């Protein structure tokens, strides 16, 4: 029977059935960072255990790293202790560490693919929910908690319940000025923030095939915002071309063997799924969130929903969102005044995101009073952007150009909103307090829409601002 | 806040205690524990930061909040998609160290429920009418004790006896006291080595 990619990779990595019915799944790549691993190392030490496969474990720092003046140190004793703890653990257990001195530091979900570590047909785990990003390569990638980081460190396996698989088929092509970010926000709005619980999402269809690998990563990255722990795209020629020649990519004779394996893991035509949904790319507009979860969004020409048609918990939830966001029912999204603009994150901090923005900035300036920052996803993204002169365009237009890290996506470093500032953000979560202030407000959108908002000082249609 | 934490150990057959209500859907892990409190290298001090931004004002003064109003409660009753968002285990750890041992919700985010399971926090799903019935009962008698029977999957408070649901794997693990899977995973060490031999990519990474 024809199988989908998920089914194949799960089967080939299942070590055994556990007594409670879960599967013990072998993990091919374990990525660790400073926030969710120190406690896990503590746990293995307490139990007298060691790291089972240090050669399949890779570390970086991203969540707490400051994005300016790193040479001045962390100015935060706890942050520094976390970094030291990670460095020491890597040394003690012989784990490869991509710190700032390596020249390869960056957001864990940016550097995994960039270094060629993330490959098709592989299982990936990381103590971060956006690990689903790696699914763009046809790998099956799980965001895990710290006790599970411990499990992978100690055993190179995880205890998991097998999810069902839902095919998300998107036909047609995205319009001009409409990006992968808009597509995934649209999918989440339609299927709900809890629609994916118990499912892995396979994204497919003409629209997905046409996306670049970086755009595919944006899609898979936000699977978890739709409740799906795993999101992936079956590998194709584009996947292989992206990987070829990267530092950890298979080389020479290994390359041919790898291609054979990768091809064998692809979803077969007429493979069956537990569920299927279909979307038309042409219906999707530049999309903006107005609420406090990523499913609360609308096209740029839309309005904040009306309360009058709702009742019960739906009404209560809308009221809560609008009261937090200080928006009114029926209000147009266009024209909502912003104070901060943030371009970056594991969702939209890659080179193509920055190129797209830079290509439109000529003769535009960030509006007076708007704090606008661009944070590259990795040191490699920063180097490439600077080699192309993108940073000069950003600086010329009035954006700050920072060092790589997670930055204002979750504000564990000094980049934070102040008070109830409203931020147009290319990141992935608009939860209450997400960007570092307990009253701070976030509207999620594509990088180019963030740039348009920065220039206008308010939410605007990038297609008009930049005459696309 | 419960003092001198007695963390769950061994077989968990019953959970009983007072409950607190957290109405509303999609309560995310950023709300359960704001990111700035993730700066720690052990979990044990996190109880005081659970729901911090909702429990305290800017000056750090306590606000009216279920966790402040019923600090002795060990059971949370919540809405749909509880624990969505970040995979941070700091969220269930903060609840655990606050004294929470069981959560009844309309549904759970997957990573959160898995994290709870590994810590021995029982997560059971309720139907909407049953959740409403519990809210109503607790509104009239906030100190009412709730009793959760893991084997039967029942929730009892006062006159009410309700059927909740729990995935079989979690139920079995709680009852057997094997909710921390690590020992069983380690037992398969030889199988893991063998499995590596069958995966074409397994020996691929060489440290540069």
PDB file of C-alpha atoms in Angstrom, chain A residues 110 114 214 348-357 376-377 380-386 388 390 394 401:
ATOM      1  CA  UNK A 110      17.894  28.393  11.345  1.00  0.00           C
ATOM      2  CA  UNK A 114      21.899  25.934   7.250  1.00  0.00           C
ATOM      3  CA  UNK A 214      13.088  28.904   3.298  1.00  0.00           C
ATOM      4  CA  UNK A 348      10.977  34.785   9.247  1.00  0.00           C
ATOM      5  CA  UNK A 349      14.603  35.590  10.004  1.00  0.00           C
ATOM      6  CA  UNK A 350      16.243  33.953   6.999  1.00  0.00           C
ATOM      7  CA  UNK A 351      18.109  35.488   4.083  1.00  0.00           C
ATOM      8  CA  UNK A 352      15.186  35.406   1.652  1.00  0.00           C
ATOM      9  CA  UNK A 353      12.999  37.225   4.189  1.00  0.00           C
ATOM     10  CA  UNK A 354      15.590  39.971   4.473  1.00  0.00           C
ATOM     11  CA  UNK A 355      16.138  40.111   0.706  1.00  0.00           C
ATOM     12  CA  UNK A 356      12.441  40.527   0.066  1.00  0.00           C
ATOM     13  CA  UNK A 357      12.272  43.470   2.468  1.00  0.00           C
ATOM     14  CA  UNK A 376      19.074  38.030  11.326  1.00  0.00           C
ATOM     15  CA  UNK A 377      18.414  34.401  12.206  1.00  0.00           C
ATOM     16  CA  UNK A 380      25.606  33.072   8.449  1.00  0.00           C
ATOM     17  CA  UNK A 381      22.415  34.922   7.486  1.00  0.00           C
ATOM     18  CA  UNK A 382      24.030  38.121   8.761  1.00  0.00           C
ATOM     19  CA  UNK A 383      27.216  37.563   6.758  1.00  0.00           C
ATOM     20  CA  UNK A 384      25.302  36.804   3.575  1.00  0.00           C
ATOM     21  CA  UNK A 385      22.999  39.780   4.050  1.00  0.00           C
ATOM     22  CA  UNK A 386      25.969  42.077   4.564  1.00  0.00           C
ATOM     23  CA  UNK A 388      24.741  41.624  -0.490  1.00  0.00           C
ATOM     24  CA  UNK A 390      21.178  44.512   2.563  1.00  0.00           C
ATOM     25  CA  UNK A 394      17.996  48.679   6.277  1.00  0.00           C
ATOM     26  CA  UNK A 401      20.502  46.012  12.232  1.00  0.00           C
TER      27      UNK A 401
END
